[in-house]
Coordinates of C-alpha atoms in Angstrom, one line a residue:
X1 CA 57.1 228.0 78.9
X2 CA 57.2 226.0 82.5
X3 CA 60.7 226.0 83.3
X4 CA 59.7 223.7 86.3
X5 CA 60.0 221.3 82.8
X6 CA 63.2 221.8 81.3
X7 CA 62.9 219.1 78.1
X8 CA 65.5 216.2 78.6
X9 CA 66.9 217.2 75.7
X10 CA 67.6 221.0 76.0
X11 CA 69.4 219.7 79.5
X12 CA 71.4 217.4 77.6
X13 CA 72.6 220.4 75.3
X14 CA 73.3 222.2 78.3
X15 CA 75.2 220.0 80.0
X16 CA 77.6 219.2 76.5
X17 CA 77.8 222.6 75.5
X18 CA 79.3 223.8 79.8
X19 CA 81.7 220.8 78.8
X20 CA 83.0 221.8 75.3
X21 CA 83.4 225.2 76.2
X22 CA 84.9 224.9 79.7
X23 CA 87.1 222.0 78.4
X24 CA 88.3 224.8 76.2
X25 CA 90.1 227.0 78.7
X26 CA 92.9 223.5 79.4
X27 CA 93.2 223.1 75.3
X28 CA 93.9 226.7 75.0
X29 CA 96.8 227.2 77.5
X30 CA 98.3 223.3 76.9
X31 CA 98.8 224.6 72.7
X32 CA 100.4 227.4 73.6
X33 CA 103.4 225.0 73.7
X34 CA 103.4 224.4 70.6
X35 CA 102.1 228.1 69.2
X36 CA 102.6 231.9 69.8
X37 CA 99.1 233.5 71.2
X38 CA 98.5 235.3 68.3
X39 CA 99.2 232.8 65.4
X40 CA 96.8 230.3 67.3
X41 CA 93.9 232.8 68.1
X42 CA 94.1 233.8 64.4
X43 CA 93.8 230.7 63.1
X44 CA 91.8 229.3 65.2
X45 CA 89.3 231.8 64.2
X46 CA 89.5 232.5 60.6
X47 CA 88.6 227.8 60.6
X48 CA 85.8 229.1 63.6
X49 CA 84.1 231.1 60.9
X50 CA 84.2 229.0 57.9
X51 CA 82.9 226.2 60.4
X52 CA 80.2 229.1 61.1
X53 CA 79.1 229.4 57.4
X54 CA 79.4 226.1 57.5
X55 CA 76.2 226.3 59.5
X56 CA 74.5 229.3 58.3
X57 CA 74.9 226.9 54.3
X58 CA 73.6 224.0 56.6
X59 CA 70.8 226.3 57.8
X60 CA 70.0 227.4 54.5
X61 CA 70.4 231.3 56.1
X62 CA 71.2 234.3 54.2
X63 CA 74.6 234.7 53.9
X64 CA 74.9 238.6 52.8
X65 CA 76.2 240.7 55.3
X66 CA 74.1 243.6 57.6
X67 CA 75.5 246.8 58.8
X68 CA 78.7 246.1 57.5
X69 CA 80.6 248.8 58.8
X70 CA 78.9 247.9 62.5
X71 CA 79.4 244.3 61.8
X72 CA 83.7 245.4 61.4
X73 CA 83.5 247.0 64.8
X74 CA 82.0 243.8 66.4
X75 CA 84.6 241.8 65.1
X76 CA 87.2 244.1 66.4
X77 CA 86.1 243.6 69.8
X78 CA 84.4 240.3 70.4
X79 CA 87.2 238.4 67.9
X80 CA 90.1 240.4 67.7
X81 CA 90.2 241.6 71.2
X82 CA 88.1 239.2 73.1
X83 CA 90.2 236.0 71.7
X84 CA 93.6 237.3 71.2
X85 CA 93.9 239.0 75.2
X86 CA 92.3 235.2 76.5
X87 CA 94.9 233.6 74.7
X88 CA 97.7 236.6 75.6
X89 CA 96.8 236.0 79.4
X90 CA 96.4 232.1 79.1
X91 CA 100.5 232.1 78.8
X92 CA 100.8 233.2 81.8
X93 CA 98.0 232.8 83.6
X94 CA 96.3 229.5 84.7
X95 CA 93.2 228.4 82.8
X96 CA 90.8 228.0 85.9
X97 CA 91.5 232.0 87.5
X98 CA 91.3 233.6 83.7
X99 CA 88.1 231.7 82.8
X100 CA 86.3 233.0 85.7
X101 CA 87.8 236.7 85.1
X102 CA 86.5 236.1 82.1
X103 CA 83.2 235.3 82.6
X104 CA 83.0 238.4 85.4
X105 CA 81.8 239.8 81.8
X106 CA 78.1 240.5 83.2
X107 CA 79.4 243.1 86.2
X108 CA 81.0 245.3 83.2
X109 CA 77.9 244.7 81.2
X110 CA 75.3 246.2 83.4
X111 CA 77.4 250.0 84.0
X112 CA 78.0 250.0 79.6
X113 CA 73.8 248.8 79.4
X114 CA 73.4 251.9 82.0
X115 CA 75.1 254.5 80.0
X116 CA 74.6 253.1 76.3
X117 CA 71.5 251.5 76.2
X118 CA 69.2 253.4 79.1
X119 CA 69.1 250.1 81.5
X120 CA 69.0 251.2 84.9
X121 CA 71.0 249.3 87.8
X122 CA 68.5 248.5 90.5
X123 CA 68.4 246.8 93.6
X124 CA 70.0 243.1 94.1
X125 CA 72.3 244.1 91.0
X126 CA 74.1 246.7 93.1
X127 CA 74.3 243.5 95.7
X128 CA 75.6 241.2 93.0
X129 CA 78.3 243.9 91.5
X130 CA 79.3 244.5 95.6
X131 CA 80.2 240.8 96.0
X132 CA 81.7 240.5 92.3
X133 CA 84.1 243.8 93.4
X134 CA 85.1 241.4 96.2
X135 CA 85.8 238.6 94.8
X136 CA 88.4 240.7 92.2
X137 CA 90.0 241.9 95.1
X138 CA 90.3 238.3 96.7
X139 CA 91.7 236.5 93.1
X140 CA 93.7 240.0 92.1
X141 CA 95.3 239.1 96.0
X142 CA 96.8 242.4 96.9
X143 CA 98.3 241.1 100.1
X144 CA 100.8 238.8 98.1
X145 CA 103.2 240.9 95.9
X146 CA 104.1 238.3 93.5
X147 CA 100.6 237.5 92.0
X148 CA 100.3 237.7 88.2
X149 CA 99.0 241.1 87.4
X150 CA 99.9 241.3 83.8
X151 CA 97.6 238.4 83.4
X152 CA 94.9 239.1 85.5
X153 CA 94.9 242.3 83.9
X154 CA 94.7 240.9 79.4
X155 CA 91.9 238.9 81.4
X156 CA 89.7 241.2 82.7
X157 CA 90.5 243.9 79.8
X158 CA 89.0 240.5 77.6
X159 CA 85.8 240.9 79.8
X160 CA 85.3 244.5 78.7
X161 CA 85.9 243.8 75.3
X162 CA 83.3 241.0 76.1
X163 CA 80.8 243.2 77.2
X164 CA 81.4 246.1 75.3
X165 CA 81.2 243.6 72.0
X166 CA 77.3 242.6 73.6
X167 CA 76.3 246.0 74.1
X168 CA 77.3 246.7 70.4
X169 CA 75.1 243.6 69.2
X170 CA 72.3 245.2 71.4
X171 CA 71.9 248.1 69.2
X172 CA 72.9 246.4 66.0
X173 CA 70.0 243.8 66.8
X174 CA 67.9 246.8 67.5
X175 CA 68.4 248.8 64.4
X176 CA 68.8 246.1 61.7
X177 CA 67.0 242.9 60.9
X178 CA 70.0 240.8 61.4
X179 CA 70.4 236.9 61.6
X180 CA 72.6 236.5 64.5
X181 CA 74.4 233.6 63.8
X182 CA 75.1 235.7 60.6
X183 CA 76.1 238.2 62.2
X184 CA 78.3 235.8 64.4
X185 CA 80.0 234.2 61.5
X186 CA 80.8 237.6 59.8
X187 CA 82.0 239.3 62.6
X188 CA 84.3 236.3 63.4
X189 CA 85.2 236.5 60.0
X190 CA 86.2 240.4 59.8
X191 CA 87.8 240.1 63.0
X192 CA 90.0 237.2 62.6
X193 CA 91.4 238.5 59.2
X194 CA 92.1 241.7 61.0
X195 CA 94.3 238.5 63.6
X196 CA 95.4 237.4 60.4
X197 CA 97.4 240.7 60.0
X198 CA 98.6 241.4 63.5
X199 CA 99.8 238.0 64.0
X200 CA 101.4 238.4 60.3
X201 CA 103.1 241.8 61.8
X202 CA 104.7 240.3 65.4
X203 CA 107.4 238.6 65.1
X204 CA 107.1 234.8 66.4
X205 CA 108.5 231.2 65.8
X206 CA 105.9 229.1 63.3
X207 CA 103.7 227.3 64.8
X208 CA 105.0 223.3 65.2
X209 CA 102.3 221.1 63.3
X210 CA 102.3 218.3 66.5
X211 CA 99.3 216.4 66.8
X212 CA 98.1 218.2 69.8
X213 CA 98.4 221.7 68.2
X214 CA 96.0 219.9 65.0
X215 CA 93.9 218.0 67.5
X216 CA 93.6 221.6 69.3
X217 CA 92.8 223.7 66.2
X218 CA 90.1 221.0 65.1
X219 CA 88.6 221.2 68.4
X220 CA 88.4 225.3 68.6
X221 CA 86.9 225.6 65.2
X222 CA 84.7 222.7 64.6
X223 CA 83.5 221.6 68.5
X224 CA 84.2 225.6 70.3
X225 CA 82.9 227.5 67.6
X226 CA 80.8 225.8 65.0
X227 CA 79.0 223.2 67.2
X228 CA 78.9 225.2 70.0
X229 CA 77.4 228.2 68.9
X230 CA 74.7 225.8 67.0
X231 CA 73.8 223.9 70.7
X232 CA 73.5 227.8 72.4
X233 CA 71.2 228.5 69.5
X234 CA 69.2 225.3 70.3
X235 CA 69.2 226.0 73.8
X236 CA 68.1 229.8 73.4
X237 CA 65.0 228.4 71.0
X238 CA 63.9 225.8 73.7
X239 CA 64.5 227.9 77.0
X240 CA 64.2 231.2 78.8
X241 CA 67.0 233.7 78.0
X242 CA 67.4 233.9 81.4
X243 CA 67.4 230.2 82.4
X244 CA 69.8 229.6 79.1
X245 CA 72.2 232.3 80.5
X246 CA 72.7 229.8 83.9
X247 CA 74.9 228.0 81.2
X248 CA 77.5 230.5 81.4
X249 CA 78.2 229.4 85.1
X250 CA 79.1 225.7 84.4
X251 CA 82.0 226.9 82.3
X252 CA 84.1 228.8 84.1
X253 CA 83.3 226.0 86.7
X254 CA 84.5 223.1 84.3
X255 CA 87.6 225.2 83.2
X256 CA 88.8 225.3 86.7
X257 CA 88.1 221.9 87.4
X258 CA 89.9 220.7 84.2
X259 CA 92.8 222.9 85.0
X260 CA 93.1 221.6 88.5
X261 CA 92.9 218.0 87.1
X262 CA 94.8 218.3 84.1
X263 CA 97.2 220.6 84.9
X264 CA 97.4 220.8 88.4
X265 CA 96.4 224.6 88.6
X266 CA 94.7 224.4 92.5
X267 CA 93.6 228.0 93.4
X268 CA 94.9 229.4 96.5
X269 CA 93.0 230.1 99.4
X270 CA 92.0 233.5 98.6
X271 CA 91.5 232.9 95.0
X272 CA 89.1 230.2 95.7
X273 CA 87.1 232.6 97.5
X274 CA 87.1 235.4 94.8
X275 CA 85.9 232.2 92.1
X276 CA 83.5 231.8 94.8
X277 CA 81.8 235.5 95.6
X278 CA 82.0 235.7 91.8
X279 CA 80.0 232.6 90.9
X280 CA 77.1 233.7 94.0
X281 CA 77.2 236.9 91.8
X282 CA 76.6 235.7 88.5
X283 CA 74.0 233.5 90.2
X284 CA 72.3 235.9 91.4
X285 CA 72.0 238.0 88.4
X286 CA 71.1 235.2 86.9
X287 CA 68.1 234.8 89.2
X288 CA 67.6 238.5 88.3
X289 CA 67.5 238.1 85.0
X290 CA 64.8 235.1 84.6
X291 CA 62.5 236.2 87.3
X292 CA 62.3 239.8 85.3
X293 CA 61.8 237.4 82.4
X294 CA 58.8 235.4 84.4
X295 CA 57.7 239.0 85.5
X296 CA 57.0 240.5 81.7
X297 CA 55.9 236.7 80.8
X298 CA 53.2 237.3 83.3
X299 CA 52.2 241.1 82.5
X300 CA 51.9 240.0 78.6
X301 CA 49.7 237.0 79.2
X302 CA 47.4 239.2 81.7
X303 CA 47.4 241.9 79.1
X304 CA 46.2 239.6 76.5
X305 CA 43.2 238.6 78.5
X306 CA 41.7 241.5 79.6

């Protein structure tokens, strides 16, 4: 594929998709008004998977479960972790600075891919994990003693369970012929029922049924989740991995614009320049990623002709 000629569109998609998701990060700290962390990111994903099977029915795709036992373990930490420490740190934290500690995901990602799956860290990685390190240090903001550090910290531990969850799916992938938007709805499935319980076990006030906390929990499960994860599927069909990936930037990008807007969440001065060094990094192993993409295109195509 040219990706000088990105289809109209596959950029459309990509455009909707930054917005839904990055919009996401405001809907999720204004409901926690109206709900305890844990009741919310359990429900909100037990509907996200039904809106997932929803699909897979839609898609006419199997729906018996692979790897079940694997499959558990993926839910533990892409649902149960991942979702309930956002949503922990969102009542605290402002939406903006934990979606783009969030999505710091790839700079935990490449050590775990070292050790676990065999992929070396080489040259302008080292560069972009160097300016990522910085721009922690920057938004963490150890000069000023009353920053948030319980927050920052749910926030980042989210990120590991982030990229721990897509090394797991990396060897699932690679020992089972899996569906994965099957194996996205079951995990999602396994883990929120696993919510279901440890929300069921802390003690909290019920949730009040307000029109914003419906309006939210329609909006996580059937616009976040289920039509969502359908667009990212599009978009991975119709571009390069690596030029699909660039998506990921816009959204951390659009959740601290909506929080600024919205909820009048403006980053500090050094906090706007950790966002920044962070974003340049997740450009640039962005850039990384699709040119080693173009690269292997390239060596396939010339293999195929001699």
């Amino acid at each position: 594929m040219n990706t000088k000629k990105i289809p109209l569109a596959a950029a459309g998609l990509f455009v909707l998709l930054s917005l839904i998701w990055g919009y996401n990060w405001v809907v999720m700290k204004k409901v926690m008004a109206y709900a305890d962390p844990f009741d919310f990111s359990a429900v909100r994903t037990l509907f996200g998977a039904l809106a997932l099977f929803a699909v897979l029915v839609w898609r006419r795709k199997p729906l018996k479960p692979v790897a079940l036992g694997q499959t558990l373990l993926l839910g533990l930490l892409q649902t149960t972790a991942f979702i309930a420490l956002i949503q922990w740190a969102l009542v605290s934290g402002g939406a903006g600075k934990t979606a783009v500690l969030v999505y710091a995901m790839p700079f935990w990602l490449l050590p775990m891919a070292w050790v676990f799956l065999g992929e070396r860290v080489r040259g302008l990685q080292w560069l972009a994990v160097a300016l990522a390190l910085v721009g922690l240090v920057f938004i963490l903001d150890p000069w000023k003693a009353q920053g948030d550090l319980f927050s920052t910290s749910l926030a980042l531990l989210a990120s590991v369970a982030w990229a721990a969850s897509a090394v797991l799916v990396k060897r699932i992938r690679a020992r089972f012929d899996v569906d994965l938007l099957s194996l996205t709805a079951w995990q999602m499935l396994l883990g929120a029922v696993v919510l279901c319980g440890v929300a069921w076990l802390l003690p909290s006030e019920p949730p009040q049924l307000t029109t914003y906390f419906v309006v939210a929990l329609i909006y996580n499960a059937l616009f976040a989740t289920g039509l969502a994860w359908l667009i990212w599927l599009v978009i991975l069909d119709r571009l390069p991995a690596g030029l699909a990936g660039l998506s990921s930037l816009a959204v951390p990008a659009v959740g601290v614009l909506s929080g600024w807007i919205e909820l009048g969440e403006r980053p500090s001065t050094p906090e706007s320049v950790g966002m920044l060094c962070i974003a340049v990094a997740l450009m640039l192993i962005s850039a990384i990623a699709l040119r080693g993409r173009e690269l292997q295109s390239r060596s396939v195509s010339a293999g195929s002709r001699s």
